[in-house]
PDB file of C-alpha atoms in Angstrom:
ATOM      1  CA  UNK A   1     -65.292  58.225  64.717  1.00 63.00           C
ATOM      2  CA  UNK A   2     -66.799  59.896  61.211  1.00 68.00           C
ATOM      3  CA  UNK A   3     -68.698  58.065  58.806  1.00 58.00           C
ATOM      4  CA  UNK A   4     -65.449  59.038  56.764  1.00 62.00           C
ATOM      5  CA  UNK A   5     -62.648  57.756  59.021  1.00 59.00           C
ATOM      6  CA  UNK A   6     -64.851  53.864  59.448  1.00 55.00           C
ATOM      7  CA  UNK A   7     -64.706  54.099  54.879  1.00 53.00           C
ATOM      8  CA  UNK A   8     -61.261  55.059  54.742  1.00 49.00           C
ATOM      9  CA  UNK A   9     -60.267  52.196  57.804  1.00 48.00           C
ATOM     10  CA  UNK A  10     -62.669  49.635  55.711  1.00 49.00           C
ATOM     11  CA  UNK A  11     -61.084  50.063  52.130  1.00 46.00           C
ATOM     12  CA  UNK A  12     -57.437  49.919  53.991  1.00 48.00           C
ATOM     13  CA  UNK A  13     -58.207  46.376  55.142  1.00 41.00           C
ATOM     14  CA  UNK A  14     -59.800  45.567  51.962  1.00 43.00           C
ATOM     15  CA  UNK A  15     -56.868  46.681  49.708  1.00 41.00           C
ATOM     16  CA  UNK A  16     -54.130  44.773  51.635  1.00 39.00           C
ATOM     17  CA  UNK A  17     -56.438  41.800  51.933  1.00 37.00           C
ATOM     18  CA  UNK A  18     -56.022  41.834  47.882  1.00 39.00           C
ATOM     19  CA  UNK A  19     -52.426  43.414  48.054  1.00 38.00           C
ATOM     20  CA  UNK A  20     -51.034  40.843  51.562  1.00 38.00           C
ATOM     21  CA  UNK A  21     -53.953  38.650  51.700  1.00 38.00           C
ATOM     22  CA  UNK A  22     -52.476  34.321  50.944  1.00 37.00           C
ATOM     23  CA  UNK A  23     -48.837  35.455  52.180  1.00 39.00           C
ATOM     24  CA  UNK A  24     -47.833  33.727  48.803  1.00 44.00           C
ATOM     25  CA  UNK A  25     -44.045  33.921  48.533  1.00 60.00           C
ATOM     26  CA  UNK A  26     -42.545  32.667  45.260  1.00 82.00           C
ATOM     27  CA  UNK A  27     -39.140  31.981  46.957  1.00 89.00           C
ATOM     28  CA  UNK A  28     -38.385  28.518  48.060  1.00 93.00           C
ATOM     29  CA  UNK A  29     -35.639  27.530  49.888  1.00 93.00           C
ATOM     30  CA  UNK A  30     -33.769  24.626  48.488  1.00 94.00           C
ATOM     31  CA  UNK A  31     -33.167  21.187  49.686  1.00 93.00           C
ATOM     32  CA  UNK A  32     -30.206  20.015  48.867  1.00 92.00           C
ATOM     33  CA  UNK A  33     -28.390  23.400  49.551  1.00 93.00           C
ATOM     34  CA  UNK A  34     -28.396  24.661  52.792  1.00 94.00           C
ATOM     35  CA  UNK A  35     -28.595  28.356  52.837  1.00 93.00           C
ATOM     36  CA  UNK A  36     -29.651  28.394  49.335  1.00 95.00           C
ATOM     37  CA  UNK A  37     -33.305  30.604  48.973  1.00 96.00           C
ATOM     38  CA  UNK A  38     -34.056  30.063  45.325  1.00 97.00           C
ATOM     39  CA  UNK A  39     -35.722  34.300  44.351  1.00 95.00           C
ATOM     40  CA  UNK A  40     -35.702  33.312  40.547  1.00 97.00           C
ATOM     41  CA  UNK A  41     -39.510  31.713  39.666  1.00 94.00           C
ATOM     42  CA  UNK A  42     -41.527  31.037  36.616  1.00 95.00           C
ATOM     43  CA  UNK A  43     -45.152  29.392  36.819  1.00 94.00           C
ATOM     44  CA  UNK A  44     -45.791  27.194  33.552  1.00 96.00           C
ATOM     45  CA  UNK A  45     -48.746  26.257  32.513  1.00 95.00           C
ATOM     46  CA  UNK A  46     -48.230  22.204  32.538  1.00 94.00           C
ATOM     47  CA  UNK A  47     -48.218  23.146  36.662  1.00 95.00           C
ATOM     48  CA  UNK A  48     -44.735  22.864  36.551  1.00 97.00           C
ATOM     49  CA  UNK A  49     -42.536  25.081  38.632  1.00 97.00           C
ATOM     50  CA  UNK A  50     -39.070  25.837  38.246  1.00 98.00           C
ATOM     51  CA  UNK A  51     -36.335  28.077  39.965  1.00 98.00           C
ATOM     52  CA  UNK A  52     -33.490  29.509  39.914  1.00 98.00           C
ATOM     53  CA  UNK A  53     -30.305  30.640  41.126  1.00 98.00           C
ATOM     54  CA  UNK A  54     -26.999  31.684  40.449  1.00 97.00           C
ATOM     55  CA  UNK A  55     -23.922  31.510  41.942  1.00 94.00           C
ATOM     56  CA  UNK A  56     -20.545  33.482  42.109  1.00 91.00           C
ATOM     57  CA  UNK A  57     -18.895  30.159  41.345  1.00 90.00           C
ATOM     58  CA  UNK A  58     -20.294  29.549  37.916  1.00 93.00           C
ATOM     59  CA  UNK A  59     -22.747  27.555  38.454  1.00 96.00           C
ATOM     60  CA  UNK A  60     -26.580  27.674  38.131  1.00 98.00           C
ATOM     61  CA  UNK A  61     -29.095  25.823  40.655  1.00 98.00           C
ATOM     62  CA  UNK A  62     -32.389  24.920  39.721  1.00 98.00           C
ATOM     63  CA  UNK A  63     -35.508  23.199  40.489  1.00 98.00           C
ATOM     64  CA  UNK A  64     -37.820  21.706  39.266  1.00 98.00           C
ATOM     65  CA  UNK A  65     -41.553  21.072  41.056  1.00 97.00           C
ATOM     66  CA  UNK A  66     -44.842  18.584  39.302  1.00 97.00           C
ATOM     67  CA  UNK A  67     -47.977  17.564  40.703  1.00 97.00           C
ATOM     68  CA  UNK A  68     -46.394  13.779  39.204  1.00 96.00           C
ATOM     69  CA  UNK A  69     -45.810  10.709  40.433  1.00 94.00           C
ATOM     70  CA  UNK A  70     -43.086  10.091  36.979  1.00 95.00           C
ATOM     71  CA  UNK A  71     -40.171  11.754  35.649  1.00 96.00           C
ATOM     72  CA  UNK A  72     -39.544  15.209  34.768  1.00 97.00           C
ATOM     73  CA  UNK A  73     -37.280  17.267  32.888  1.00 97.00           C
ATOM     74  CA  UNK A  74     -35.823  20.329  31.335  1.00 98.00           C
ATOM     75  CA  UNK A  75     -34.408  20.803  28.536  1.00 97.00           C
ATOM     76  CA  UNK A  76     -32.221  23.914  26.202  1.00 97.00           C
ATOM     77  CA  UNK A  77     -31.998  25.023  23.222  1.00 95.00           C
ATOM     78  CA  UNK A  78     -33.632  23.076  21.277  1.00 94.00           C
ATOM     79  CA  UNK A  79     -34.089  24.215  17.310  1.00 94.00           C
ATOM     80  CA  UNK A  80     -36.831  22.465  16.880  1.00 93.00           C
ATOM     81  CA  UNK A  81     -39.334  20.816  19.134  1.00 91.00           C
ATOM     82  CA  UNK A  82     -35.945  18.235  20.928  1.00 88.00           C
ATOM     83  CA  UNK A  83     -33.490  19.012  18.085  1.00 94.00           C
ATOM     84  CA  UNK A  84     -30.173  20.756  19.270  1.00 92.00           C
ATOM     85  CA  UNK A  85     -31.559  20.588  23.036  1.00 95.00           C
ATOM     86  CA  UNK A  86     -29.882  20.133  26.504  1.00 96.00           C
ATOM     87  CA  UNK A  87     -32.225  17.593  27.989  1.00 96.00           C
ATOM     88  CA  UNK A  88     -32.137  16.834  31.773  1.00 98.00           C
ATOM     89  CA  UNK A  89     -34.459  14.144  32.872  1.00 97.00           C
ATOM     90  CA  UNK A  90     -35.024  13.629  36.662  1.00 97.00           C
ATOM     91  CA  UNK A  91     -37.109  10.082  38.472  1.00 96.00           C
ATOM     92  CA  UNK A  92     -36.732   7.404  40.537  1.00 94.00           C
ATOM     93  CA  UNK A  93     -35.849   3.855  40.627  1.00 92.00           C
ATOM     94  CA  UNK A  94     -35.549   1.795  43.752  1.00 87.00           C
ATOM     95  CA  UNK A  95     -36.748   5.120  45.772  1.00 86.00           C
ATOM     96  CA  UNK A  96     -33.039   6.510  44.919  1.00 94.00           C
ATOM     97  CA  UNK A  97     -33.365   9.599  42.864  1.00 96.00           C
ATOM     98  CA  UNK A  98     -31.724   9.144  39.333  1.00 96.00           C
ATOM     99  CA  UNK A  99     -30.264  11.785  36.602  1.00 97.00           C
ATOM    100  CA  UNK A 100     -29.304  11.579  33.015  1.00 96.00           C
ATOM    101  CA  UNK A 101     -28.567  13.785  30.735  1.00 96.00           C
ATOM    102  CA  UNK A 102     -29.887  13.755  27.042  1.00 95.00           C
ATOM    103  CA  UNK A 103     -28.934  15.434  23.072  1.00 95.00           C
ATOM    104  CA  UNK A 104     -32.231  16.184  21.407  1.00 93.00           C
ATOM    105  CA  UNK A 105     -30.882  14.291  18.185  1.00 88.00           C
ATOM    106  CA  UNK A 106     -33.996  14.480  16.320  1.00 87.00           C
ATOM    107  CA  UNK A 107     -37.685  16.637  16.590  1.00 86.00           C
ATOM    108  CA  UNK A 108     -39.032  13.982  17.904  1.00 85.00           C
ATOM    109  CA  UNK A 109     -36.031  11.397  20.092  1.00 86.00           C
ATOM    110  CA  UNK A 110     -32.970  12.162  22.415  1.00 88.00           C
ATOM    111  CA  UNK A 111     -30.157  10.187  23.070  1.00 89.00           C
ATOM    112  CA  UNK A 112     -27.932   9.677  25.991  1.00 91.00           C
ATOM    113  CA  UNK A 113     -24.870  11.510  26.412  1.00 92.00           C
ATOM    114  CA  UNK A 114     -21.191   9.962  27.707  1.00 91.00           C
ATOM    115  CA  UNK A 115     -19.971  12.488  29.471  1.00 91.00           C
ATOM    116  CA  UNK A 116     -21.725  14.104  32.599  1.00 92.00           C
ATOM    117  CA  UNK A 117     -22.366  17.174  33.362  1.00 94.00           C
ATOM    118  CA  UNK A 118     -24.218  17.046  36.358  1.00 95.00           C
ATOM    119  CA  UNK A 119     -22.870  15.332  39.502  1.00 93.00           C
ATOM    120  CA  UNK A 120     -25.251  17.336  42.210  1.00 96.00           C
ATOM    121  CA  UNK A 121     -28.691  16.648  42.229  1.00 98.00           C
ATOM    122  CA  UNK A 122     -31.178  15.507  44.894  1.00 97.00           C
ATOM    123  CA  UNK A 123     -35.039  14.506  44.565  1.00 96.00           C
ATOM    124  CA  UNK A 124     -37.652  13.605  46.290  1.00 96.00           C
ATOM    125  CA  UNK A 125     -41.808  12.365  45.804  1.00 95.00           C
ATOM    126  CA  UNK A 126     -45.058  12.511  47.529  1.00 94.00           C
ATOM    127  CA  UNK A 127     -47.814  12.248  46.832  1.00 92.00           C
ATOM    128  CA  UNK A 128     -48.637  15.193  45.374  1.00 94.00           C
ATOM    129  CA  UNK A 129     -45.613  16.463  43.294  1.00 95.00           C
ATOM    130  CA  UNK A 130     -42.010  14.746  42.511  1.00 95.00           C
ATOM    131  CA  UNK A 131     -38.969  17.368  42.776  1.00 97.00           C
ATOM    132  CA  UNK A 132     -36.183  17.700  41.358  1.00 97.00           C
ATOM    133  CA  UNK A 133     -32.756  19.798  42.447  1.00 98.00           C
ATOM    134  CA  UNK A 134     -29.731  20.348  40.470  1.00 98.00           C
ATOM    135  CA  UNK A 135     -26.439  22.271  40.140  1.00 98.00           C
ATOM    136  CA  UNK A 136     -25.771  22.627  36.623  1.00 97.00           C
ATOM    137  CA  UNK A 137     -22.132  23.835  36.040  1.00 96.00           C
ATOM    138  CA  UNK A 138     -21.483  26.997  33.853  1.00 96.00           C
ATOM    139  CA  UNK A 139     -17.167  27.316  32.794  1.00 93.00           C
ATOM    140  CA  UNK A 140     -16.329  26.868  29.389  1.00 90.00           C
ATOM    141  CA  UNK A 141     -15.826  23.366  29.127  1.00 91.00           C
ATOM    142  CA  UNK A 142     -20.024  22.889  30.726  1.00 93.00           C
ATOM    143  CA  UNK A 143     -22.356  22.258  27.608  1.00 94.00           C
ATOM    144  CA  UNK A 144     -24.629  24.061  29.630  1.00 95.00           C
ATOM    145  CA  UNK A 145     -22.453  27.689  29.703  1.00 92.00           C
ATOM    146  CA  UNK A 146     -25.111  29.413  27.916  1.00 93.00           C
ATOM    147  CA  UNK A 147     -27.292  29.570  30.303  1.00 96.00           C
ATOM    148  CA  UNK A 148     -26.060  33.420  31.753  1.00 95.00           C
ATOM    149  CA  UNK A 149     -27.799  35.745  34.144  1.00 95.00           C
ATOM    150  CA  UNK A 150     -29.815  38.154  31.683  1.00 94.00           C
ATOM    151  CA  UNK A 151     -30.329  35.957  29.162  1.00 95.00           C
ATOM    152  CA  UNK A 152     -33.296  34.379  27.377  1.00 96.00           C
ATOM    153  CA  UNK A 153     -32.639  30.746  26.751  1.00 97.00           C
ATOM    154  CA  UNK A 154     -36.154  28.679  24.453  1.00 97.00           C
ATOM    155  CA  UNK A 155     -36.375  25.680  27.170  1.00 97.00           C
ATOM    156  CA  UNK A 156     -38.442  22.874  26.696  1.00 97.00           C
ATOM    157  CA  UNK A 157     -40.133  21.097  29.650  1.00 98.00           C
ATOM    158  CA  UNK A 158     -41.643  17.769  29.881  1.00 96.00           C
ATOM    159  CA  UNK A 159     -42.874  14.699  32.315  1.00 96.00           C
ATOM    160  CA  UNK A 160     -44.050  12.175  32.964  1.00 95.00           C
ATOM    161  CA  UNK A 161     -47.495  11.691  35.215  1.00 91.00           C
ATOM    162  CA  UNK A 162     -46.763   8.201  36.083  1.00 91.00           C
ATOM    163  CA  UNK A 163     -43.674   6.425  34.981  1.00 87.00           C
ATOM    164  CA  UNK A 164     -40.328   6.448  35.749  1.00 86.00           C
ATOM    165  CA  UNK A 165     -39.152   4.852  32.334  1.00 86.00           C
ATOM    166  CA  UNK A 166     -37.263   7.270  30.572  1.00 86.00           C
ATOM    167  CA  UNK A 167     -37.595   5.361  27.499  1.00 82.00           C
ATOM    168  CA  UNK A 168     -41.484   6.122  28.035  1.00 84.00           C
ATOM    169  CA  UNK A 169     -43.106   9.168  25.949  1.00 84.00           C
ATOM    170  CA  UNK A 170     -44.106  12.477  27.857  1.00 90.00           C
ATOM    171  CA  UNK A 171     -47.438  12.988  29.165  1.00 91.00           C
ATOM    172  CA  UNK A 172     -47.357  16.396  28.513  1.00 94.00           C
ATOM    173  CA  UNK A 173     -44.995  18.790  27.104  1.00 94.00           C
ATOM    174  CA  UNK A 174     -44.376  22.866  26.380  1.00 96.00           C
ATOM    175  CA  UNK A 175     -41.441  25.193  24.883  1.00 96.00           C
ATOM    176  CA  UNK A 176     -41.123  28.327  26.848  1.00 97.00           C
ATOM    177  CA  UNK A 177     -38.958  31.077  27.022  1.00 96.00           C
ATOM    178  CA  UNK A 178     -36.478  31.138  30.135  1.00 96.00           C
ATOM    179  CA  UNK A 179     -35.386  34.905  31.514  1.00 95.00           C
ATOM    180  CA  UNK A 180     -32.777  33.895  33.304  1.00 94.00           C
TER     181      UNK A 180
END
């Protein structure tokens, strides 16, 4: 081989290592719904990973994964801080996954709502993370019906590092925009 061919081959190997090197994919399979692969993903500055997928049946499948052993949450469309947000909090009680829905009644507090919109959910906890997966109905009667493909939604996220008590203040929180 000529030196030029060796250099070209070497550069191709180097470039392919950078492009394909860690074989990392932001797609992840659902742990709750067989055959569902999440193709939409955002990694937050808090280290919380958010995955979502819309169905043809007016549903939004979501998965949250955070490096904590406490509750994790997401809230949609706050006007300021928590106020007005539609909040979903997931934690564990005696190895059982608990999902509750709240409304941000002030900038710094929320109240549990009476009606349950989310009835399908799953959770798991390991030494490395807490994971929550749930199905959000998007029909006209749902409080979440503004979450549609192509919409950009102001979103609050939070978690507690070690507690599953939903009354415990978050360890970390952030406000992000999700382009659904």
